[in-house]
């Protein structure tokens, strides 16, 4: 079945540091890939997405490229801010074996940015 | 638009009690789903619905029932709560489950079963 593996947290950075959160996936079909973010006490919200190989999703200074050859969708940001402190989830959506749509999440990575 | 709303925000139950978690959306989305979030487990799909009158099981359906009588509402029922159901529950919706569609999440219901 489909699965998503993302780097274990927590990740602690200083403001303006470079961020990478690794995400790899396995899928039987042609998935779309997502990064969702969860700020403290809130629900998840879409950060960015890519729907086909080599697409780059970007938003709020974050970006991730859909790499089919390495089955990866790593999240990057050049200069993090305190306000980026949150839990980040990598996810994929697929129709495994022709069944209904399914969204599969990684376990989440907690990012803390210190001033 | 209010988006996806969930009630209550927080609930404490005793083992064996029943309750219904409410979820509503005003975006005319066909697809709705329930997830539970546990530490170190990410989000796991409980049940989902592709339209009014149609529901199906997700990854962890045991102990939960759902129904979808209208497009807007998708309640989750716990018939006999167990401590293992202590979790944070999220409802989500999207336009009919296209692979690339964004799901919109509610703010969550935090449930504690004693």
XYZ file of N, CA and C in Angstrom:
687
model
N 0.808 -1.203 0.000
C 0.000 0.000 0.000
C 0.838 1.249 0.000
N 0.171 2.391 -0.095
C 0.867 3.674 -0.087
C 1.430 3.982 1.292
N 2.537 4.691 1.316
C 3.115 5.111 2.587
C 3.954 6.360 2.392
N 4.111 7.110 3.480
C 4.925 8.324 3.491
C 5.856 8.261 4.692
N 7.118 8.527 4.431
C 8.116 8.537 5.499
C 8.774 9.913 5.539
N 8.696 10.551 6.667
C 9.349 11.851 6.807
C 10.292 11.833 7.998
N 11.254 12.744 7.964
C 12.294 12.726 8.987
C 11.706 12.918 10.375
N 12.323 12.219 11.303
C 11.884 12.308 12.681
C 12.232 13.683 13.227
N 11.372 14.173 14.098
C 11.701 15.414 14.773
C 12.109 15.154 16.202
N 12.074 16.153 17.022
C 11.832 17.533 16.619
C 13.060 18.176 15.982
N 12.809 19.206 15.201
C 13.867 19.993 14.588
C 13.865 21.373 15.247
N 15.024 21.790 15.731
C 15.150 23.095 16.372
C 16.177 23.920 15.623
N 15.778 25.108 15.172
C 16.649 25.983 14.405
C 16.624 27.393 14.984
N 17.660 28.127 14.651
C 17.678 29.551 14.968
C 17.054 30.326 13.822
N 16.500 31.480 14.144
C 15.891 32.316 13.109
C 16.901 32.577 11.999
N 16.412 32.571 10.764
C 17.172 32.799 9.536
C 17.992 31.596 9.089
N 17.910 30.476 9.791
C 18.600 29.261 9.355
C 17.881 28.632 8.173
N 18.603 27.728 7.477
C 18.037 26.990 6.353
C 17.332 25.741 6.865
N 16.174 25.469 6.284
C 15.377 24.320 6.711
C 15.250 23.298 5.593
N 15.462 22.035 5.942
C 15.092 20.912 5.082
C 14.384 19.883 5.928
N 13.226 19.447 5.479
C 12.527 18.314 6.084
C 12.360 17.284 4.979
N 12.964 16.131 5.177
C 12.936 15.091 4.146
C 11.626 14.322 4.156
N 11.183 13.960 2.950
C 9.974 13.163 2.796
C 10.166 12.234 1.602
N 9.934 10.951 1.808
C 9.931 9.989 0.717
C 8.620 9.220 0.753
N 8.259 8.640 -0.377
C 6.962 7.992 -0.453
C 7.039 6.698 -1.260
N 6.056 5.842 -1.048
C 5.794 4.710 -1.930
C 4.332 4.775 -2.325
N 4.067 4.517 -3.589
C 2.703 4.595 -4.088
C 2.550 3.647 -5.266
N 1.330 3.126 -5.421
C 1.078 2.185 -6.512
C 0.634 2.890 -7.786
N 0.079 4.085 -7.646
C -0.428 4.795 -8.810
C 0.406 6.011 -9.147
N -0.277 7.102 -9.516
C 0.385 8.358 -9.868
C -0.066 9.420 -8.868
N 0.581 9.468 -7.725
C 0.067 10.303 -6.640
C 0.314 11.790 -6.838
N -0.473 12.581 -6.157
C -0.159 13.983 -5.916
C 0.483 14.064 -4.529
N 1.331 15.059 -4.346
C 2.083 15.196 -3.089
C 1.793 16.535 -2.438
N 1.757 16.539 -1.130
C 1.360 17.717 -0.367
C 2.269 17.910 0.842
N 2.392 19.152 1.258
C 2.856 19.485 2.595
C 1.743 20.277 3.279
N 1.339 19.750 4.447
C 0.386 20.452 5.294
C 1.115 20.954 6.533
N 0.627 22.058 7.109
C 1.230 22.620 8.319
C 0.152 22.748 9.394
N 0.538 22.454 10.609
C -0.376 22.563 11.746
C 0.246 23.473 12.790
N -0.307 24.655 12.938
C 0.155 25.580 13.975
C -0.452 25.175 15.318
N 0.182 25.541 16.400
C -0.282 25.097 17.731
C -1.762 25.365 17.956
N -2.483 24.313 18.349
C -3.894 24.440 18.687
C -4.835 24.552 17.501
N -4.321 24.364 16.295
C -5.156 24.527 15.103
C -5.230 23.238 14.295
N -6.118 23.252 13.301
C -6.174 22.145 12.363
C -5.095 22.269 11.303
N -5.048 21.302 10.414
C -4.053 21.316 9.345
C -4.505 22.251 8.232
N -3.530 22.875 7.580
C -3.829 23.681 6.407
C -2.777 23.399 5.346
N -3.209 23.474 4.102
C -2.297 23.191 3.008
C -1.199 24.240 2.944
N 0.038 23.777 2.832
C 1.169 24.679 2.640
C 1.534 24.764 1.157
N 1.683 23.607 0.516
C 1.978 23.578 -0.908
C 1.691 22.187 -1.437
N 1.616 22.078 -2.770
C 1.365 20.771 -3.371
C 1.979 20.693 -4.754
N 2.134 19.469 -5.245
C 2.614 19.215 -6.605
C 1.863 18.003 -7.132
N 1.373 18.091 -8.342
C 0.500 17.043 -8.854
C 1.153 16.123 -9.870
N 2.349 16.449 -10.349
C 3.020 15.541 -11.267
C 4.527 15.692 -11.129
N 5.220 14.701 -11.675
C 6.684 14.657 -11.557
C 7.315 15.943 -12.073
N 8.330 16.396 -11.341
C 9.137 17.588 -11.640
C 8.425 18.910 -11.326
N 7.171 18.836 -10.905
C 6.486 20.050 -10.461
C 7.135 20.560 -9.185
N 7.184 21.864 -9.033
C 7.646 22.479 -7.798
C 6.483 23.226 -7.174
N 6.166 22.887 -5.926
C 5.181 23.642 -5.179
C 5.890 24.678 -4.326
N 5.258 25.843 -4.154
C 5.887 26.874 -3.332
C 4.823 27.751 -2.688
N 5.147 28.253 -1.497
C 4.230 29.111 -0.766
C 4.942 29.638 0.469
N 4.781 30.906 0.759
C 5.331 31.536 1.971
C 6.831 31.311 2.118
N 7.560 31.200 1.036
C 8.994 30.982 1.086
C 9.394 29.517 1.168
N 8.432 28.640 1.354
C 8.692 27.200 1.343
C 8.577 26.677 -0.085
N 9.351 25.641 -0.380
C 9.211 24.979 -1.660
C 9.572 23.511 -1.555
N 9.020 22.725 -2.490
C 9.308 21.300 -2.554
C 9.124 20.856 -3.998
N 9.997 19.962 -4.459
C 9.952 19.478 -5.836
C 9.615 18.006 -5.853
N 8.664 17.632 -6.692
C 8.215 16.252 -6.865
C 9.262 15.508 -7.677
N 10.004 14.618 -7.023
C 11.070 13.858 -7.677
C 10.641 12.403 -7.799
N 10.198 12.024 -8.978
C 9.717 10.660 -9.172
C 10.875 9.658 -9.123
N 12.042 10.042 -9.629
C 13.151 9.093 -9.701
C 13.670 8.714 -8.319
N 13.529 9.618 -7.345
C 13.962 9.321 -5.979
C 12.774 9.184 -5.030
N 11.574 9.217 -5.575
C 10.316 9.172 -4.801
C 10.397 10.071 -3.569
N 10.714 11.338 -3.811
C 10.907 12.262 -2.702
C 10.160 13.569 -2.935
N 9.934 14.285 -1.840
C 9.238 15.585 -1.893
C 9.716 16.382 -0.679
N 10.983 16.720 -0.656
C 11.601 17.371 0.491
C 11.170 18.831 0.609
N 10.876 19.260 1.803
C 10.459 20.638 2.066
C 11.680 21.482 2.421
N 11.777 22.676 1.816
C 12.916 23.563 2.083
C 12.448 24.996 2.258
N 13.199 25.713 3.092
C 13.008 27.154 3.206
C 14.364 27.773 3.503
N 14.656 28.857 2.827
C 15.988 29.441 2.929
C 16.270 30.153 4.243
N 15.235 30.707 4.856
C 15.436 31.503 6.058
C 14.177 31.420 6.915
N 14.231 30.601 7.957
C 13.027 30.387 8.752
C 12.816 31.524 9.753
N 11.562 31.684 10.137
C 11.174 32.696 11.115
C 10.535 32.005 12.319
N 10.474 32.724 13.426
C 9.846 32.174 14.632
C 8.419 31.731 14.328
N 7.746 32.500 13.473
C 6.351 32.195 13.132
C 6.194 30.910 12.318
N 7.279 30.322 11.857
C 7.221 29.038 11.135
C 7.173 27.839 12.080
N 7.300 28.073 13.356
C 7.235 26.989 14.335
C 5.880 26.308 14.245
N 5.892 25.012 13.974
C 4.655 24.270 13.716
C 5.024 22.806 13.499
N 4.006 21.984 13.271
C 4.213 20.599 12.846
C 3.934 20.520 11.358
N 4.836 19.899 10.622
C 4.737 19.792 9.173
C 4.483 18.335 8.786
N 3.466 18.140 7.951
C 3.085 16.804 7.506
C 3.261 16.691 5.996
N 3.972 15.665 5.585
C 4.029 15.296 4.180
C 2.883 14.320 3.911
N 2.273 14.416 2.746
C 1.141 13.548 2.447
C 1.067 13.270 0.957
N 0.428 12.173 0.623
C 0.172 11.873 -0.784
C -1.271 11.455 -0.952
N -1.803 11.733 -2.124
C -3.131 11.240 -2.463
C -3.020 10.378 -3.702
N -3.815 9.331 -3.725
C -3.689 8.333 -4.775
C -5.004 7.573 -4.875
N -5.137 6.847 -5.964
C -6.241 5.892 -6.097
C -5.587 4.525 -6.220
N -5.366 3.902 -5.081
C -4.677 2.617 -5.088
C -5.551 1.545 -5.714
N -5.080 0.916 -6.744
C -5.777 -0.210 -7.360
C -7.147 0.159 -7.876
N -7.336 1.408 -8.253
C -8.619 1.819 -8.805
C -9.682 2.084 -7.760
N -9.313 2.020 -6.483
C -10.290 2.260 -5.422
C -10.487 3.752 -5.245
N -11.299 4.091 -4.273
C -11.559 5.498 -4.013
C -10.296 6.240 -3.596
N -10.346 7.523 -3.798
C -9.280 8.444 -3.407
C -8.888 8.244 -1.954
N -7.606 8.313 -1.665
C -7.127 8.175 -0.303
C -5.966 9.136 -0.078
N -5.965 9.790 1.068
C -4.882 10.684 1.470
C -4.101 10.009 2.584
N -2.793 9.827 2.378
C -1.931 9.156 3.345
C -0.927 10.160 3.893
N -0.813 10.226 5.223
C 0.064 11.194 5.877
C 1.315 10.545 6.440
N 2.385 11.319 6.482
C 3.531 10.964 7.300
C 3.218 11.263 8.754
N 4.165 10.966 9.635
C 3.915 11.099 11.070
C 4.081 12.522 11.579
N 4.591 13.402 10.750
C 4.735 14.786 11.163
C 6.105 15.091 11.730
N 6.571 16.308 11.502
C 7.851 16.781 12.028
C 7.618 18.104 12.745
N 7.952 18.128 14.026
C 7.800 19.353 14.813
C 9.005 20.255 14.583
N 8.743 21.474 14.137
C 9.796 22.469 13.932
C 9.642 23.568 14.975
N 10.727 23.860 15.676
C 10.768 24.982 16.603
C 11.862 25.929 16.144
N 11.492 27.196 15.962
C 12.458 28.210 15.548
C 12.652 29.190 16.704
N 13.876 29.318 17.146
C 14.201 30.221 18.255
C 14.725 31.560 17.745
N 14.367 32.654 18.445
C 14.827 33.982 18.003
C 16.311 34.175 18.236
N -17.603 32.437 4.096
C -17.678 30.995 4.370
C -17.043 30.665 5.716
N -17.722 29.816 6.496
C -17.147 29.382 7.754
C -16.122 28.285 7.528
N -16.163 27.611 6.372
C -15.242 26.517 6.113
C -15.746 25.241 6.761
N -14.855 24.541 7.440
C -15.189 23.315 8.150
C -15.266 23.629 9.643
N -16.406 23.332 10.243
C -16.575 23.584 11.667
C -16.764 22.272 12.402
N -16.258 22.200 13.623
C -16.374 21.019 14.447
C -16.827 21.413 15.849
N -17.708 20.604 16.408
C -18.103 20.780 17.802
C -18.217 19.421 18.465
N -17.905 19.309 19.757
C -17.327 20.358 20.601
C -15.830 20.500 20.350
N -15.207 21.460 20.983
C -13.752 21.602 20.890
C -13.043 20.645 21.824
N -13.671 20.365 22.932
C -13.064 19.491 23.935
C -14.165 18.718 24.638
N -13.924 17.446 24.921
C -14.916 16.616 25.595
C -14.223 15.577 26.466
N -14.770 15.369 27.654
C -14.322 14.304 28.544
C -15.453 13.294 28.667
N -15.151 12.032 28.452
C -16.126 10.955 28.555
C -15.643 9.908 29.549
N -16.586 9.168 30.086
C -16.242 7.996 30.868
C -16.330 6.768 29.954
N -15.564 5.759 30.268
C -15.604 4.519 29.493
C -17.037 4.011 29.404
N -17.452 3.662 28.176
C -18.781 3.128 27.948
C -19.815 4.167 27.535
N -19.510 5.436 27.722
C -20.452 6.475 27.302
C -20.432 6.612 25.785
N -21.491 7.180 25.258
C -21.560 7.433 23.825
C -21.598 8.929 23.578
N -21.179 9.317 22.391
C -21.276 10.721 22.010
C -21.135 10.847 20.504
N -21.507 12.010 20.018
C -21.389 12.318 18.594
C -20.544 13.563 18.420
N -19.523 13.442 17.583
C -18.723 14.591 17.192
C -19.334 15.159 15.916
N -19.594 16.465 15.953
C -20.252 17.091 14.823
C -19.240 17.707 13.869
N -19.553 17.626 12.580
C -18.730 18.257 11.550
C -19.661 18.822 10.484
N -19.421 20.045 10.095
C -20.206 20.668 9.030
C -19.295 21.498 8.137
N -19.668 21.564 6.851
C -18.920 22.410 5.915
C -19.898 23.143 5.010
N -19.531 24.342 4.630
C -20.421 25.177 3.815
C -19.825 25.471 2.451
N -18.970 24.588 1.970
C -18.298 24.787 0.687
C -18.869 23.883 -0.404
N -19.946 23.159 -0.091
C -20.589 22.258 -1.048
C -19.636 21.162 -1.528
N -18.772 20.730 -0.623
C -17.829 19.672 -0.958
C -18.513 18.317 -0.924
N -18.209 17.491 -1.923
C -18.785 16.145 -1.943
C -18.074 15.217 -0.952
N -16.773 15.380 -0.833
C -15.950 14.432 -0.088
C -15.723 14.945 1.328
N -16.012 14.095 2.328
C -15.736 14.434 3.717
C -15.105 13.230 4.404
N -14.291 13.515 5.405
C -13.574 12.428 6.068
C -13.284 12.775 7.519
N -13.039 11.751 8.308
C -12.649 11.884 9.703
C -11.288 11.229 9.903
N -10.420 11.953 10.632
C -9.112 11.441 11.000
C -8.957 11.525 12.519
N -8.097 10.676 13.029
C -7.653 10.844 14.394
C -6.147 11.080 14.389
N -5.707 11.930 15.306
C -4.293 12.279 15.399
C -3.777 11.874 16.764
N -2.795 11.000 16.751
C -2.172 10.529 17.983
C -0.679 10.799 17.925
N -0.043 11.050 19.069
C 1.396 11.368 19.084
C 2.218 10.297 18.375
N 3.071 10.730 17.456
C 3.953 9.803 16.760
C 3.281 8.944 15.710
N 1.976 9.176 15.461
C 1.241 8.327 14.515
C 0.766 9.092 13.292
N 0.939 10.384 13.275
C 0.406 11.161 12.170
C -1.113 11.177 12.217
N -1.746 11.292 11.080
C -3.204 11.265 10.978
C -3.621 9.953 10.345
N -4.610 9.334 10.922
C -5.129 8.076 10.396
C -6.603 8.227 10.054
N -6.967 7.735 8.894
C -8.324 7.874 8.381
C -9.269 6.906 9.069
N -10.376 7.430 9.583
C -11.358 6.598 10.284
C -12.472 6.171 9.316
N -13.193 7.131 8.782
C -14.259 6.904 7.806
C -14.256 8.052 6.806
N -14.837 7.800 5.660
C -14.973 8.868 4.693
C -16.277 8.706 3.917
N -16.631 9.775 3.210
C -17.877 9.778 2.434
C -17.638 10.535 1.129
N -18.120 9.956 0.036
C -17.956 10.613 -1.264
C -19.215 11.345 -1.691
N -20.236 11.345 -0.837
C -21.451 12.084 -1.120
C -22.550 11.663 -0.165
N -23.636 12.405 -0.170
C -24.756 12.099 0.728
C -25.227 10.666 0.497
N -25.388 9.946 1.599
C -25.857 8.578 1.542
C -24.793 7.527 1.301
N -23.527 7.968 1.125
C -22.438 7.029 0.805
C -21.305 7.201 1.811
N -20.987 6.132 2.527
C -19.852 6.170 3.460
C -19.016 4.909 3.290
N -17.790 4.983 3.751
C -16.917 3.817 3.673
C -15.877 3.889 4.777
N -15.276 2.736 5.058
C -14.311 2.661 6.145
C -12.932 3.084 5.691
N -12.195 3.677 6.638
C -10.808 4.013 6.398
C -9.898 3.004 7.067
N -8.792 3.502 7.572
C -7.747 2.657 8.141
C -8.101 2.113 9.535
N -8.781 2.935 10.341
C -9.058 2.565 11.737
C -10.535 2.792 12.074
N -11.473 2.019 11.488
C -12.902 2.299 11.668
C -13.541 1.710 12.926
N -12.870 0.766 13.572
C -13.528 0.045 14.667
C -13.854 0.966 15.823
N -15.108 0.849 16.315
C -15.562 1.661 17.433
C -16.220 2.958 17.024
N -16.289 3.215 15.715
C -16.859 4.466 15.204
C -17.911 4.183 14.135
N -18.977 4.990 14.151
C -19.984 4.944 13.090
C -20.141 6.322 12.481
N -20.517 6.348 11.212
C -20.786 7.616 10.539
C -22.039 7.480 9.695
N -22.583 8.621 9.333
C -23.678 8.693 8.377
C -23.547 10.001 7.626
N -24.143 10.072 6.471
C -24.076 11.309 5.650
C -25.457 11.507 5.019
N -26.313 12.189 5.764
C -27.678 12.416 5.276
C -27.759 13.673 4.420
N -26.825 14.589 4.595
C -26.792 15.817 3.787
C -25.373 16.044 3.289
N -25.228 16.891 2.301
C -23.892 17.234 1.822
C -23.083 17.947 2.887
N -23.761 18.757 3.728
C -23.062 19.632 4.661
C -22.525 18.931 5.905
N -23.210 17.885 6.376
C -22.912 17.340 7.701
C -22.360 15.920 7.630
N -21.421 15.633 8.529
C -20.819 14.303 8.569
C -20.459 13.980 10.024
N -21.422 13.574 10.829
C -21.153 13.302 12.246
C -20.437 11.974 12.460
N -19.620 11.949 13.487
C -18.897 10.740 13.887
C -19.422 10.292 15.248
N -19.864 9.041 15.336
C -20.455 8.535 16.573
C -19.541 7.511 17.244
N -19.366 7.714 18.534
C -18.717 6.713 19.369
C -19.813 6.043 20.179
N -20.038 4.771 19.964
C -21.177 4.093 20.598
C -20.870 3.714 22.043
N -19.628 3.337 22.317
C -19.223 2.934 23.663
C -17.746 3.295 23.815
N -17.496 4.478 24.351
C -16.139 5.021 24.358
C -15.176 4.159 25.169
N -13.948 4.088 24.665
C -12.874 3.353 25.333
C -11.676 4.282 25.490
N -10.835 4.051 26.493
C -9.649 4.909 26.681
C -8.766 4.982 25.438
N -8.755 3.926 24.627
C -7.949 3.920 23.403
C -8.452 4.928 22.365
N -9.635 5.465 22.588
C -10.179 6.466 21.674
C -9.844 7.894 22.109
N -9.080 8.024 23.162
C -8.543 9.329 23.539
C -7.638 9.813 22.421
N -7.964 10.976 21.853
C -7.249 11.433 20.676
C -7.740 12.828 20.314
N -7.149 13.375 19.273
C -7.664 14.593 18.660
C -8.274 14.192 17.320
N -9.496 14.609 17.084
C -10.229 14.201 15.891
C -10.388 15.387 14.947
N -10.050 15.148 13.697
C -10.186 16.180 12.674
C -11.134 15.720 11.590
N -11.993 16.624 11.199
C -12.863 16.437 10.050
C -12.262 17.219 8.890
N -12.410 16.695 7.682
C -11.874 17.378 6.513
C -12.842 17.224 5.350
N -12.760 18.142 4.406
C -13.625 18.056 3.225
C -12.877 18.533 1.998
N -13.354 18.090 0.842
C -12.802 18.560 -0.424
C -13.822 18.321 -1.522
N -13.572 18.927 -2.671
C -14.368 18.558 -3.825
C -14.118 17.087 -4.114
N -15.014 16.473 -4.864
C -14.986 15.022 -4.987
C -13.579 14.493 -5.163
N -13.249 13.469 -4.392
C -11.896 12.980 -4.200
C -11.028 12.837 -5.440
N -10.721 13.968 -6.030
C -9.718 13.946 -7.075
C -8.343 13.887 -6.422
N -7.429 13.207 -7.057
C -6.126 12.943 -6.466
C -5.396 14.229 -6.107
N -5.563 15.276 -6.873
C -4.811 16.499 -6.613
C -5.534 17.515 -5.752
N -6.718 17.157 -5.261
C -7.516 18.142 -4.552
C -6.977 18.416 -3.155
N -7.089 19.663 -2.738
C -6.726 20.064 -1.382
C -7.848 19.692 -0.425
N -7.484 19.143 0.719
C -8.484 18.922 1.759
C -8.443 20.080 2.756
N -9.634 20.476 3.214
C -9.772 21.558 4.177
C -10.143 20.953 5.520
N -9.389 21.312 6.541
C -9.549 20.703 7.837
C -10.272 21.624 8.813
N -11.055 21.006 9.698
C -11.630 21.730 10.809
C -10.607 21.932 11.912
N -10.982 22.654 12.979
C -10.038 22.968 14.053
C -9.778 21.821 15.006
N -10.568 20.757 14.924
C -10.324 19.590 15.761
C -11.194 19.526 16.999
N -11.400 18.290 17.462
C -12.068 18.010 18.739
C -11.121 17.163 19.567
N -10.798 17.666 20.746
C -9.909 16.920 21.652
C -10.774 16.092 22.581
N -10.623 14.764 22.543
C -11.444 13.844 23.323
C -10.581 13.093 24.332
N -11.050 13.098 25.570
C -10.395 12.349 26.644
C -11.390 11.341 27.198
N -11.021 10.065 27.160
C -11.878 9.011 27.690
C -11.219 8.432 28.941
N -11.937 8.547 30.037
C -11.377 8.101 31.326
C -11.791 6.682 31.667
